JSON list of C-alpha atoms in Angstrom, two decimals:
[
{"chain": "N", "resi": 1, "resn": "MET", "atom": "CA", "xyz": [-2.03, -14.32, -2.44]},
{"chain": "N", "resi": 2, "resn": "ARG", "atom": "CA", "xyz": [-0.49, -13.95, 0.87]},
{"chain": "N", "resi": 3, "resn": "LEU", "atom": "CA", "xyz": [-0.18, -10.46, 2.39]},
{"chain": "N", "resi": 4, "resn": "GLY", "atom": "CA", "xyz": [3.23, -9.87, 4.28]},
{"chain": "N", "resi": 5, "resn": "ILE", "atom": "CA", "xyz": [2.61, -6.93, 6.96]},
{"chain": "N", "resi": 6, "resn": "VAL", "atom": "CA", "xyz": [5.36, -5.43, 8.91]},
{"chain": "N", "resi": 7, "resn": "ILE", "atom": "CA", "xyz": [4.65, -3.42, 12.07]},
{"chain": "N", "resi": 8, "resn": "PRO", "atom": "CA", "xyz": [7.60, -1.60, 13.81]},
{"chain": "N", "resi": 9, "resn": "THR", "atom": "CA", "xyz": [6.74, -1.82, 17.20]},
{"chain": "N", "resi": 10, "resn": "TYR", "atom": "CA", "xyz": [8.22, 0.48, 20.04]},
{"chain": "N", "resi": 11, "resn": "ASN", "atom": "CA", "xyz": [6.90, 0.13, 24.00]},
{"chain": "N", "resi": 12, "resn": "GLU", "atom": "CA", "xyz": [3.67, -1.27, 22.32]},
{"chain": "N", "resi": 13, "resn": "LYS", "atom": "CA", "xyz": [2.36, -3.24, 25.16]},
{"chain": "N", "resi": 14, "resn": "LYS", "atom": "CA", "xyz": [-0.97, -1.52, 25.46]},
{"chain": "N", "resi": 15, "resn": "ASN", "atom": "CA", "xyz": [-1.36, -1.51, 21.34]},
{"chain": "N", "resi": 16, "resn": "ILE", "atom": "CA", "xyz": [-0.74, -5.59, 20.71]},
{"chain": "N", "resi": 17, "resn": "LYS", "atom": "CA", "xyz": [-4.32, -6.47, 21.57]},
{"chain": "N", "resi": 18, "resn": "LYS", "atom": "CA", "xyz": [-5.91, -4.17, 19.50]},
{"chain": "N", "resi": 19, "resn": "ILE", "atom": "CA", "xyz": [-4.05, -5.03, 16.80]},
{"chain": "N", "resi": 20, "resn": "PHE", "atom": "CA", "xyz": [-4.73, -8.81, 17.34]},
{"chain": "N", "resi": 21, "resn": "GLN", "atom": "CA", "xyz": [-8.51, -7.71, 17.43]},
{"chain": "N", "resi": 22, "resn": "SER", "atom": "CA", "xyz": [-8.53, -5.67, 14.41]},
{"chain": "N", "resi": 23, "resn": "PHE", "atom": "CA", "xyz": [-6.51, -8.76, 12.08]},
{"chain": "N", "resi": 24, "resn": "LYS", "atom": "CA", "xyz": [-9.06, -11.24, 13.36]},
{"chain": "N", "resi": 25, "resn": "LYS", "atom": "CA", "xyz": [-11.63, -8.93, 11.36]},
{"chain": "N", "resi": 26, "resn": "LEU", "atom": "CA", "xyz": [-9.94, -9.56, 8.59]},
{"chain": "N", "resi": 27, "resn": "LYS", "atom": "CA", "xyz": [-11.79, -12.64, 7.07]},
{"chain": "N", "resi": 28, "resn": "GLY", "atom": "CA", "xyz": [-10.68, -14.47, 3.53]},
{"chain": "N", "resi": 29, "resn": "ILE", "atom": "CA", "xyz": [-7.16, -13.06, 3.49]},
{"chain": "N", "resi": 30, "resn": "LYS", "atom": "CA", "xyz": [-3.84, -15.24, 4.25]},
{"chain": "N", "resi": 31, "resn": "TYR", "atom": "CA", "xyz": [-1.29, -12.89, 5.88]},
{"chain": "N", "resi": 32, "resn": "PHE", "atom": "CA", "xyz": [1.89, -13.16, 7.65]},
{"chain": "N", "resi": 33, "resn": "ILE", "atom": "CA", "xyz": [3.03, -10.23, 10.28]},
{"chain": "N", "resi": 34, "resn": "CYS", "atom": "CA", "xyz": [6.88, -9.44, 10.69]},
{"chain": "N", "resi": 35, "resn": "PHE", "atom": "CA", "xyz": [6.97, -7.17, 14.01]},
{"chain": "N", "resi": 36, "resn": "VAL", "atom": "CA", "xyz": [10.15, -5.06, 14.33]},
{"chain": "N", "resi": 37, "resn": "ASP", "atom": "CA", "xyz": [10.87, -4.63, 18.30]},
{"chain": "N", "resi": 38, "resn": "GLY", "atom": "CA", "xyz": [13.06, -1.97, 19.53]},
{"chain": "N", "resi": 39, "resn": "SER", "atom": "CA", "xyz": [11.69, -1.97, 23.06]},
{"chain": "N", "resi": 40, "resn": "PRO", "atom": "CA", "xyz": [13.98, -1.60, 25.66]},
{"chain": "N", "resi": 41, "resn": "THR", "atom": "CA", "xyz": [12.36, -4.28, 27.36]},
{"chain": "N", "resi": 42, "resn": "ASN", "atom": "CA", "xyz": [10.66, -7.56, 26.69]},
{"chain": "N", "resi": 43, "resn": "GLU", "atom": "CA", "xyz": [7.04, -6.56, 27.40]},
{"chain": "N", "resi": 44, "resn": "THR", "atom": "CA", "xyz": [6.32, -5.82, 23.93]},
{"chain": "N", "resi": 45, "resn": "GLN", "atom": "CA", "xyz": [7.44, -9.46, 22.70]},
{"chain": "N", "resi": 46, "resn": "ARG", "atom": "CA", "xyz": [5.67, -11.03, 25.54]},
{"chain": "N", "resi": 47, "resn": "GLU", "atom": "CA", "xyz": [2.38, -9.01, 24.78]},
{"chain": "N", "resi": 48, "resn": "ILE", "atom": "CA", "xyz": [2.63, -9.86, 20.85]},
{"chain": "N", "resi": 49, "resn": "LYS", "atom": "CA", "xyz": [3.08, -14.23, 21.79]},
{"chain": "N", "resi": 50, "resn": "LYS", "atom": "CA", "xyz": [0.47, -13.91, 24.30]},
{"chain": "N", "resi": 51, "resn": "TYR", "atom": "CA", "xyz": [-2.24, -12.89, 21.52]},
{"chain": "N", "resi": 52, "resn": "PHE", "atom": "CA", "xyz": [-0.31, -14.24, 18.05]},
{"chain": "N", "resi": 53, "resn": "LYS", "atom": "CA", "xyz": [0.06, -18.23, 18.18]},
{"chain": "N", "resi": 54, "resn": "LYS", "atom": "CA", "xyz": [0.77, -18.47, 14.43]},
{"chain": "N", "resi": 55, "resn": "ASN", "atom": "CA", "xyz": [1.62, -16.53, 11.18]},
{"chain": "N", "resi": 56, "resn": "PHE", "atom": "CA", "xyz": [3.99, -14.20, 12.88]},
{"chain": "N", "resi": 57, "resn": "ALA", "atom": "CA", "xyz": [7.53, -13.49, 13.65]},
{"chain": "N", "resi": 58, "resn": "ILE", "atom": "CA", "xyz": [9.49, -10.96, 15.97]},
{"chain": "N", "resi": 59, "resn": "VAL", "atom": "CA", "xyz": [12.90, -9.29, 14.73]},
{"chain": "N", "resi": 60, "resn": "ARG", "atom": "CA", "xyz": [14.73, -7.62, 17.55]},
{"chain": "N", "resi": 61, "resn": "GLU", "atom": "CA", "xyz": [16.01, -4.43, 16.30]},
{"chain": "N", "resi": 62, "resn": "ARG", "atom": "CA", "xyz": [18.53, -2.57, 17.80]},
{"chain": "N", "resi": 63, "resn": "LYS", "atom": "CA", "xyz": [17.14, 0.80, 18.93]},
{"chain": "N", "resi": 64, "resn": "LYS", "atom": "CA", "xyz": [19.00, 3.95, 17.92]},
{"chain": "N", "resi": 65, "resn": "GLU", "atom": "CA", "xyz": [18.08, 7.32, 19.59]},
{"chain": "N", "resi": 66, "resn": "ILE", "atom": "CA", "xyz": [16.55, 9.93, 18.03]},
{"chain": "N", "resi": 67, "resn": "GLY", "atom": "CA", "xyz": [19.07, 12.47, 17.11]},
{"chain": "N", "resi": 68, "resn": "PHE", "atom": "CA", "xyz": [18.24, 15.93, 15.79]},
{"chain": "N", "resi": 69, "resn": "PHE", "atom": "CA", "xyz": [19.06, 14.57, 12.18]},
{"chain": "N", "resi": 70, "resn": "THR", "atom": "CA", "xyz": [17.58, 11.69, 12.27]},
{"chain": "N", "resi": 71, "resn": "LEU", "atom": "CA", "xyz": [14.02, 12.41, 13.59]},
{"chain": "N", "resi": 72, "resn": "SER", "atom": "CA", "xyz": [12.73, 9.14, 13.38]},
{"chain": "N", "resi": 73, "resn": "THR", "atom": "CA", "xyz": [13.96, 5.24, 13.23]},
{"chain": "N", "resi": 74, "resn": "ARG", "atom": "CA", "xyz": [10.64, 4.10, 12.17]},
{"chain": "N", "resi": 75, "resn": "CYS", "atom": "CA", "xyz": [11.49, 3.64, 8.42]},
{"chain": "N", "resi": 76, "resn": "ALA", "atom": "CA", "xyz": [14.93, 1.77, 9.10]},
{"chain": "N", "resi": 77, "resn": "ALA", "atom": "CA", "xyz": [12.44, -0.49, 11.29]},
{"chain": "N", "resi": 78, "resn": "SER", "atom": "CA", "xyz": [10.40, -0.90, 8.08]},
{"chain": "N", "resi": 79, "resn": "PHE", "atom": "CA", "xyz": [13.21, -1.68, 5.94]},
{"chain": "N", "resi": 80, "resn": "LEU", "atom": "CA", "xyz": [14.39, -4.34, 8.53]},
{"chain": "N", "resi": 81, "resn": "GLY", "atom": "CA", "xyz": [11.17, -5.93, 8.38]},
{"chain": "N", "resi": 82, "resn": "PHE", "atom": "CA", "xyz": [10.96, -5.63, 4.53]},
{"chain": "N", "resi": 83, "resn": "LYS", "atom": "CA", "xyz": [14.59, -7.32, 4.23]},
{"chain": "N", "resi": 84, "resn": "TRP", "atom": "CA", "xyz": [13.19, -10.22, 6.74]},
{"chain": "N", "resi": 85, "resn": "ILE", "atom": "CA", "xyz": [9.85, -10.99, 5.00]},
{"chain": "N", "resi": 86, "resn": "LEU", "atom": "CA", "xyz": [11.34, -10.74, 1.51]},
{"chain": "N", "resi": 87, "resn": "LYS", "atom": "CA", "xyz": [14.47, -13.52, 2.73]},
{"chain": "N", "resi": 88, "resn": "ASN", "atom": "CA", "xyz": [12.09, -15.90, 4.98]},
{"chain": "N", "resi": 89, "resn": "THR", "atom": "CA", "xyz": [8.41, -15.72, 3.06]},
{"chain": "N", "resi": 90, "resn": "LYS", "atom": "CA", "xyz": [7.04, -15.63, 0.07]},
{"chain": "N", "resi": 91, "resn": "CYS", "atom": "CA", "xyz": [4.28, -12.72, 0.49]},
{"chain": "N", "resi": 92, "resn": "ASN", "atom": "CA", "xyz": [3.15, -10.65, -2.14]},
{"chain": "N", "resi": 93, "resn": "PRO", "atom": "CA", "xyz": [2.35, -8.05, -1.85]},
{"chain": "N", "resi": 94, "resn": "ILE", "atom": "CA", "xyz": [3.93, -6.13, 1.52]},
{"chain": "N", "resi": 95, "resn": "VAL", "atom": "CA", "xyz": [2.96, -3.41, 3.70]},
{"chain": "N", "resi": 96, "resn": "ASP", "atom": "CA", "xyz": [4.33, -1.67, 7.00]},
{"chain": "N", "resi": 97, "resn": "MET", "atom": "CA", "xyz": [1.75, -0.21, 9.40]},
{"chain": "N", "resi": 98, "resn": "ASP", "atom": "CA", "xyz": [1.85, 1.73, 12.49]},
{"chain": "N", "resi": 99, "resn": "ALA", "atom": "CA", "xyz": [1.30, -0.23, 15.48]},
{"chain": "N", "resi": 100, "resn": "ASP", "atom": "CA", "xyz": [-1.01, 2.17, 16.85]},
{"chain": "N", "resi": 101, "resn": "LEU", "atom": "CA", "xyz": [-3.49, 1.40, 14.11]},
{"chain": "N", "resi": 102, "resn": "SER", "atom": "CA", "xyz": [-3.70, 5.06, 12.91]},
{"chain": "N", "resi": 103, "resn": "SER", "atom": "CA", "xyz": [-3.91, 3.19, 9.49]},
{"chain": "N", "resi": 104, "resn": "ASN", "atom": "CA", "xyz": [-7.07, 1.00, 8.88]},
{"chain": "N", "resi": 105, "resn": "PRO", "atom": "CA", "xyz": [-6.55, -2.32, 8.66]},
{"chain": "N", "resi": 106, "resn": "LEU", "atom": "CA", "xyz": [-9.97, -2.74, 6.99]},
{"chain": "N", "resi": 107, "resn": "ASP", "atom": "CA", "xyz": [-8.61, -0.89, 4.03]},
{"chain": "N", "resi": 108, "resn": "ILE", "atom": "CA", "xyz": [-6.48, -4.10, 3.01]},
{"chain": "N", "resi": 109, "resn": "TYR", "atom": "CA", "xyz": [-9.29, -5.28, 1.53]},
{"chain": "N", "resi": 110, "resn": "LYS", "atom": "CA", "xyz": [-9.34, -2.40, -1.03]},
{"chain": "N", "resi": 111, "resn": "ALA", "atom": "CA", "xyz": [-5.65, -2.73, -1.73]},
{"chain": "N", "resi": 112, "resn": "LEU", "atom": "CA", "xyz": [-5.76, -6.60, -2.43]},
{"chain": "N", "resi": 113, "resn": "LYS", "atom": "CA", "xyz": [-8.34, -6.02, -4.86]},
{"chain": "N", "resi": 114, "resn": "ILE", "atom": "CA", "xyz": [-6.59, -3.60, -6.82]},
{"chain": "N", "resi": 115, "resn": "PHE", "atom": "CA", "xyz": [-3.58, -5.82, -6.96]},
{"chain": "N", "resi": 116, "resn": "ASP", "atom": "CA", "xyz": [-5.72, -8.72, -8.35]},
{"chain": "N", "resi": 117, "resn": "LEU", "atom": "CA", "xyz": [-7.18, -6.61, -11.25]},
{"chain": "N", "resi": 118, "resn": "LYS", "atom": "CA", "xyz": [-5.03, -4.08, -11.85]},
{"chain": "N", "resi": 119, "resn": "LYS", "atom": "CA", "xyz": [-1.51, -5.97, -11.60]},
{"chain": "N", "resi": 120, "resn": "VAL", "atom": "CA", "xyz": [0.18, -3.06, -9.98]},
{"chain": "N", "resi": 121, "resn": "ASP", "atom": "CA", "xyz": [3.51, -2.58, -8.29]},
{"chain": "N", "resi": 122, "resn": "LEU", "atom": "CA", "xyz": [2.31, 0.11, -5.57]},
{"chain": "N", "resi": 123, "resn": "VAL", "atom": "CA", "xyz": [-0.64, 0.78, -4.05]},
{"chain": "N", "resi": 124, "resn": "ILE", "atom": "CA", "xyz": [-1.21, 3.83, -1.68]},
{"chain": "N", "resi": 125, "resn": "ALA", "atom": "CA", "xyz": [-3.72, 4.33, 0.93]},
{"chain": "N", "resi": 126, "resn": "SER", "atom": "CA", "xyz": [-4.72, 7.91, 0.15]},
{"chain": "N", "resi": 127, "resn": "LYS", "atom": "CA", "xyz": [-5.85, 10.71, 2.55]},
{"chain": "N", "resi": 128, "resn": "TYR", "atom": "CA", "xyz": [-6.96, 13.00, -0.10]},
{"chain": "N", "resi": 129, "resn": "LEU", "atom": "CA", "xyz": [-9.37, 11.18, -2.48]},
{"chain": "N", "resi": 130, "resn": "LYS", "atom": "CA", "xyz": [-12.75, 11.88, -2.45]},
{"chain": "N", "resi": 131, "resn": "LYS", "atom": "CA", "xyz": [-14.11, 8.96, -0.50]},
{"chain": "N", "resi": 132, "resn": "SER", "atom": "CA", "xyz": [-11.06, 9.06, 2.03]},
{"chain": "N", "resi": 133, "resn": "LYS", "atom": "CA", "xyz": [-11.34, 10.04, 5.86]},
{"chain": "N", "resi": 134, "resn": "ILE", "atom": "CA", "xyz": [-9.35, 11.84, 8.24]},
{"chain": "N", "resi": 135, "resn": "VAL", "atom": "CA", "xyz": [-10.55, 11.20, 12.02]},
{"chain": "N", "resi": 136, "resn": "GLY", "atom": "CA", "xyz": [-9.15, 13.51, 14.92]},
{"chain": "N", "resi": 137, "resn": "ARG", "atom": "CA", "xyz": [-6.11, 15.05, 13.35]},
{"chain": "N", "resi": 138, "resn": "LYS", "atom": "CA", "xyz": [-5.16, 18.88, 14.06]},
{"chain": "N", "resi": 139, "resn": "LEU", "atom": "CA", "xyz": [-5.85, 21.32, 11.84]},
{"chain": "N", "resi": 140, "resn": "LEU", "atom": "CA", "xyz": [-2.07, 22.38, 11.45]},
{"chain": "N", "resi": 141, "resn": "ARG", "atom": "CA", "xyz": [-1.09, 19.01, 11.24]},
{"chain": "N", "resi": 142, "resn": "THR", "atom": "CA", "xyz": [-3.35, 18.42, 8.38]},
{"chain": "N", "resi": 143, "resn": "PHE", "atom": "CA", "xyz": [-2.62, 21.90, 6.58]},
{"chain": "N", "resi": 144, "resn": "CYS", "atom": "CA", "xyz": [1.24, 20.62, 6.47]},
{"chain": "N", "resi": 145, "resn": "SER", "atom": "CA", "xyz": [0.24, 17.45, 5.36]},
{"chain": "N", "resi": 146, "resn": "PHE", "atom": "CA", "xyz": [-1.93, 18.94, 2.67]},
{"chain": "N", "resi": 147, "resn": "ILE", "atom": "CA", "xyz": [0.67, 21.60, 1.58]},
{"chain": "N", "resi": 148, "resn": "TYR", "atom": "CA", "xyz": [3.62, 19.28, 1.51]},
{"chain": "N", "resi": 149, "resn": "SER", "atom": "CA", "xyz": [1.66, 16.85, -0.66]},
{"chain": "N", "resi": 150, "resn": "LYS", "atom": "CA", "xyz": [0.74, 19.61, -3.03]},
{"chain": "N", "resi": 151, "resn": "CYS", "atom": "CA", "xyz": [4.52, 20.66, -3.27]},
{"chain": "N", "resi": 152, "resn": "CYS", "atom": "CA", "xyz": [5.40, 17.33, -4.16]},
{"chain": "N", "resi": 153, "resn": "LYS", "atom": "CA", "xyz": [2.80, 17.15, -7.05]},
{"chain": "N", "resi": 154, "resn": "ILE", "atom": "CA", "xyz": [4.51, 20.27, -8.38]},
{"chain": "N", "resi": 155, "resn": "PHE", "atom": "CA", "xyz": [7.76, 19.18, -8.15]},
{"chain": "N", "resi": 156, "resn": "ILE", "atom": "CA", "xyz": [7.30, 15.61, -9.12]},
{"chain": "N", "resi": 157, "resn": "SER", "atom": "CA", "xyz": [3.89, 14.25, -10.51]},
{"chain": "N", "resi": 158, "resn": "ASN", "atom": "CA", "xyz": [0.53, 15.16, -9.73]},
{"chain": "N", "resi": 159, "resn": "LYS", "atom": "CA", "xyz": [-0.74, 11.48, -10.93]},
{"chain": "N", "resi": 160, "resn": "ILE", "atom": "CA", "xyz": [-1.10, 10.70, -6.99]},
{"chain": "N", "resi": 161, "resn": "SER", "atom": "CA", "xyz": [-2.50, 13.00, -4.28]},
{"chain": "N", "resi": 162, "resn": "ASP", "atom": "CA", "xyz": [-0.74, 11.83, -0.99]},
{"chain": "N", "resi": 163, "resn": "TYR", "atom": "CA", "xyz": [3.14, 11.81, -0.60]},
{"chain": "N", "resi": 164, "resn": "SER", "atom": "CA", "xyz": [2.74, 11.93, 2.77]},
{"chain": "N", "resi": 165, "resn": "ASN", "atom": "CA", "xyz": [1.23, 8.97, 3.96]},
{"chain": "N", "resi": 166, "resn": "GLY", "atom": "CA", "xyz": [3.32, 5.69, 4.70]},
{"chain": "N", "resi": 167, "resn": "TYR", "atom": "CA", "xyz": [0.65, 3.23, 4.31]},
{"chain": "N", "resi": 168, "resn": "ARG", "atom": "CA", "xyz": [1.70, 1.59, 0.91]},
{"chain": "N", "resi": 169, "resn": "PHE", "atom": "CA", "xyz": [1.65, -2.01, -0.48]},
{"chain": "N", "resi": 170, "resn": "PHE", "atom": "CA", "xyz": [4.25, -2.89, -2.39]},
{"chain": "N", "resi": 171, "resn": "SER", "atom": "CA", "xyz": [4.71, -5.59, -4.84]},
{"chain": "N", "resi": 172, "resn": "ARG", "atom": "CA", "xyz": [7.33, -8.52, -3.87]},
{"chain": "N", "resi": 173, "resn": "LYS", "atom": "CA", "xyz": [9.11, -7.76, -7.10]},
{"chain": "N", "resi": 174, "resn": "ALA", "atom": "CA", "xyz": [9.09, -3.85, -6.65]},
{"chain": "N", "resi": 175, "resn": "LEU", "atom": "CA", "xyz": [10.02, -4.24, -3.13]},
{"chain": "N", "resi": 176, "resn": "LYS", "atom": "CA", "xyz": [13.01, -6.50, -3.87]},
{"chain": "N", "resi": 177, "resn": "ASP", "atom": "CA", "xyz": [14.43, -3.43, -6.08]},
{"chain": "N", "resi": 178, "resn": "LEU", "atom": "CA", "xyz": [13.78, -0.72, -3.31]},
{"chain": "N", "resi": 179, "resn": "VAL", "atom": "CA", "xyz": [15.16, -2.35, -0.25]},
{"chain": "N", "resi": 180, "resn": "LYS", "atom": "CA", "xyz": [18.74, -2.52, -2.50]},
{"chain": "N", "resi": 181, "resn": "ILE", "atom": "CA", "xyz": [18.93, 1.39, -2.62]},
{"chain": "N", "resi": 182, "resn": "GLU", "atom": "CA", "xyz": [21.29, 3.52, -0.41]},
{"chain": "N", "resi": 183, "resn": "LYS", "atom": "CA", "xyz": [18.80, 5.70, 1.61]},
{"chain": "N", "resi": 184, "resn": "LYS", "atom": "CA", "xyz": [20.53, 9.19, 2.08]},
{"chain": "N", "resi": 185, "resn": "TYR", "atom": "CA", "xyz": [18.16, 10.14, 5.08]},
{"chain": "N", "resi": 186, "resn": "ASN", "atom": "CA", "xyz": [17.35, 7.64, 8.32]},
{"chain": "N", "resi": 187, "resn": "SER", "atom": "CA", "xyz": [13.90, 10.17, 8.86]},
{"chain": "N", "resi": 188, "resn": "PRO", "atom": "CA", "xyz": [10.51, 10.23, 7.46]},
{"chain": "N", "resi": 189, "resn": "SER", "atom": "CA", "xyz": [11.67, 11.79, 4.57]},
{"chain": "N", "resi": 190, "resn": "GLN", "atom": "CA", "xyz": [12.52, 8.70, 3.31]},
{"chain": "N", "resi": 191, "resn": "HIS", "atom": "CA", "xyz": [8.90, 8.19, 2.54]},
{"chain": "N", "resi": 192, "resn": "LEU", "atom": "CA", "xyz": [9.36, 10.93, -0.67]},
{"chain": "N", "resi": 193, "resn": "GLU", "atom": "CA", "xyz": [12.91, 8.87, -1.66]},
{"chain": "N", "resi": 194, "resn": "ASN", "atom": "CA", "xyz": [10.77, 5.85, -2.07]},
{"chain": "N", "resi": 195, "resn": "LEU", "atom": "CA", "xyz": [8.15, 7.12, -4.06]},
{"chain": "N", "resi": 196, "resn": "ILE", "atom": "CA", "xyz": [10.61, 9.01, -6.35]},
{"chain": "N", "resi": 197, "resn": "PHE", "atom": "CA", "xyz": [12.16, 5.92, -6.95]},
{"chain": "N", "resi": 198, "resn": "CYS", "atom": "CA", "xyz": [8.93, 4.13, -7.90]},
{"chain": "N", "resi": 199, "resn": "PHE", "atom": "CA", "xyz": [8.52, 7.00, -10.27]},
{"chain": "N", "resi": 200, "resn": "GLU", "atom": "CA", "xyz": [11.90, 6.89, -12.02]},
{"chain": "N", "resi": 201, "resn": "LYS", "atom": "CA", "xyz": [11.53, 3.02, -12.27]},
{"chain": "N", "resi": 202, "resn": "GLN", "atom": "CA", "xyz": [7.90, 3.61, -14.24]},
{"chain": "N", "resi": 203, "resn": "TYR", "atom": "CA", "xyz": [5.99, 1.25, -11.66]},
{"chain": "N", "resi": 204, "resn": "LYS", "atom": "CA", "xyz": [2.62, 1.23, -11.73]},
{"chain": "N", "resi": 205, "resn": "ILE", "atom": "CA", "xyz": [0.78, 3.14, -8.93]},
{"chain": "N", "resi": 206, "resn": "TYR", "atom": "CA", "xyz": [-2.68, 3.34, -7.94]},
{"chain": "N", "resi": 207, "resn": "GLU", "atom": "CA", "xyz": [-4.21, 5.43, -5.13]},
{"chain": "N", "resi": 208, "resn": "ILE", "atom": "CA", "xyz": [-7.08, 3.92, -2.90]},
{"chain": "N", "resi": 209, "resn": "PRO", "atom": "CA", "xyz": [-9.29, 5.80, -0.47]},
{"chain": "N", "resi": 210, "resn": "ALA", "atom": "CA", "xyz": [-8.62, 5.06, 2.80]},
{"chain": "N", "resi": 211, "resn": "THR", "atom": "CA", "xyz": [-9.24, 6.16, 6.55]},
{"chain": "N", "resi": 212, "resn": "TYR", "atom": "CA", "xyz": [-6.53, 7.81, 8.78]},
{"chain": "N", "resi": 213, "resn": "ILE", "atom": "CA", "xyz": [-7.21, 8.16, 12.25]},
{"chain": "N", "resi": 214, "resn": "ASP", "atom": "CA", "xyz": [-4.59, 10.63, 14.47]},
{"chain": "N", "resi": 215, "resn": "THR", "atom": "CA", "xyz": [-4.07, 8.59, 17.50]},
{"chain": "N", "resi": 216, "resn": "GLY", "atom": "CA", "xyz": [-2.10, 11.65, 18.71]},
{"chain": "N", "resi": 217, "resn": "LYS", "atom": "CA", "xyz": [0.58, 9.71, 19.57]},
{"chain": "N", "resi": 218, "resn": "ASP", "atom": "CA", "xyz": [3.74, 11.65, 18.14]},
{"chain": "N", "resi": 219, "resn": "SER", "atom": "CA", "xyz": [2.41, 15.05, 18.87]},
{"chain": "N", "resi": 220, "resn": "GLY", "atom": "CA", "xyz": [4.56, 15.28, 22.28]},
{"chain": "N", "resi": 221, "resn": "SER", "atom": "CA", "xyz": [7.84, 14.16, 20.58]},
{"chain": "N", "resi": 222, "resn": "ILE", "atom": "CA", "xyz": [7.38, 16.87, 17.64]},
{"chain": "N", "resi": 223, "resn": "LYS", "atom": "CA", "xyz": [9.84, 19.50, 17.99]},
{"chain": "N", "resi": 224, "resn": "ILE", "atom": "CA", "xyz": [10.25, 22.54, 15.78]},
{"chain": "N", "resi": 225, "resn": "GLY", "atom": "CA", "xyz": [13.73, 21.88, 15.23]},
{"chain": "N", "resi": 226, "resn": "HIS", "atom": "CA", "xyz": [13.02, 18.96, 13.92]},
{"chain": "N", "resi": 227, "resn": "LEU", "atom": "CA", "xyz": [10.16, 20.59, 11.71]},
{"chain": "N", "resi": 228, "resn": "PHE", "atom": "CA", "xyz": [13.01, 22.64, 10.08]},
{"chain": "N", "resi": 229, "resn": "ILE", "atom": "CA", "xyz": [15.27, 19.69, 9.30]},
{"chain": "N", "resi": 230, "resn": "PHE", "atom": "CA", "xyz": [12.51, 17.79, 8.05]},
{"chain": "N", "resi": 231, "resn": "ALA", "atom": "CA", "xyz": [11.57, 20.71, 5.66]},
{"chain": "N", "resi": 232, "resn": "TYR", "atom": "CA", "xyz": [15.34, 21.28, 4.26]},
{"chain": "N", "resi": 233, "resn": "GLN", "atom": "CA", "xyz": [15.74, 17.73, 3.84]},
{"chain": "N", "resi": 234, "resn": "ILE", "atom": "CA", "xyz": [12.43, 17.60, 1.62]},
{"chain": "N", "resi": 235, "resn": "PHE", "atom": "CA", "xyz": [13.78, 20.31, -0.13]},
{"chain": "N", "resi": 236, "resn": "GLU", "atom": "CA", "xyz": [17.13, 18.82, -0.75]},
{"chain": "N", "resi": 237, "resn": "ILE", "atom": "CA", "xyz": [15.54, 15.60, -2.06]},
{"chain": "N", "resi": 238, "resn": "LEU", "atom": "CA", "xyz": [13.02, 17.63, -4.47]},
{"chain": "N", "resi": 239, "resn": "ILE", "atom": "CA", "xyz": [15.66, 19.85, -6.16]},
{"chain": "N", "resi": 240, "resn": "ARG", "atom": "CA", "xyz": [18.30, 16.85, -6.41]},
{"chain": "N", "resi": 241, "resn": "TYR", "atom": "CA", "xyz": [15.27, 15.19, -8.17]},
{"chain": "N", "resi": 242, "resn": "LYS", "atom": "CA", "xyz": [14.56, 18.31, -10.74]},
{"chain": "N", "resi": 243, "resn": "LEU", "atom": "CA", "xyz": [18.43, 18.16, -11.16]},
{"chain": "N", "resi": 244, "resn": "LYS", "atom": "CA", "xyz": [19.11, 14.57, -12.41]},
{"chain": "N", "resi": 245, "resn": "LYS", "atom": "CA", "xyz": [15.71, 14.98, -14.73]},
{"chain": "N", "resi": 246, "resn": "LEU", "atom": "CA", "xyz": [17.42, 18.19, -16.07]},
{"chain": "N", "resi": 247, "resn": "PHE", "atom": "CA", "xyz": [20.55, 16.53, -16.87]},
{"chain": "N", "resi": 248, "resn": "TYR", "atom": "CA", "xyz": [20.30, 13.01, -17.15]}
]
């Protein structure tokens, strides 16, 4: 089993050493990392090449400006990396991670164990299981994330606890199907679209307790207007899902 890891980067020069040191701790795990870099300069790429000498690739992304309706381009970067991994490696399973290490790389051990024992299609690293930990997250963000997941459990399924976490491990087969579908929103709401797709395909989904560390990286970039747009997108996705369930 060789894990494929996609890491979107944007001006992440200061984090590359931390990423390298974190993955050095993963003993007995074979992995390949695809960095999807949208930085305006080559500094991040130079730092990657300084520390990583093998089992990695850098995919250059043409970074688009974050507009009022796009909110974030991270999902687009992740899917660019997913497609590259699928085309150029035989990795299975495949995960994407934030470059700020808000998701704990050591949780990879638990995810791979589940893939080995349960033969699942998707493993979600949940913030809301009994043994999960949330470190340094502001109360408002924790509350909003919790309410969002609760609403999704009511509208979609209560089989999973965390709908907001993007730290997800896909089987190669499931990811091949997922990258083919057209995404309506180029924003974090795409995470919900992806999960709905997995439920509709009746993929086997499993959650593991995980540690989430809020680095505060995006706190200054969040605007009230973006929150309203995100809420609208989520509402539209949920209503569309319910209508589809009713009439098809």
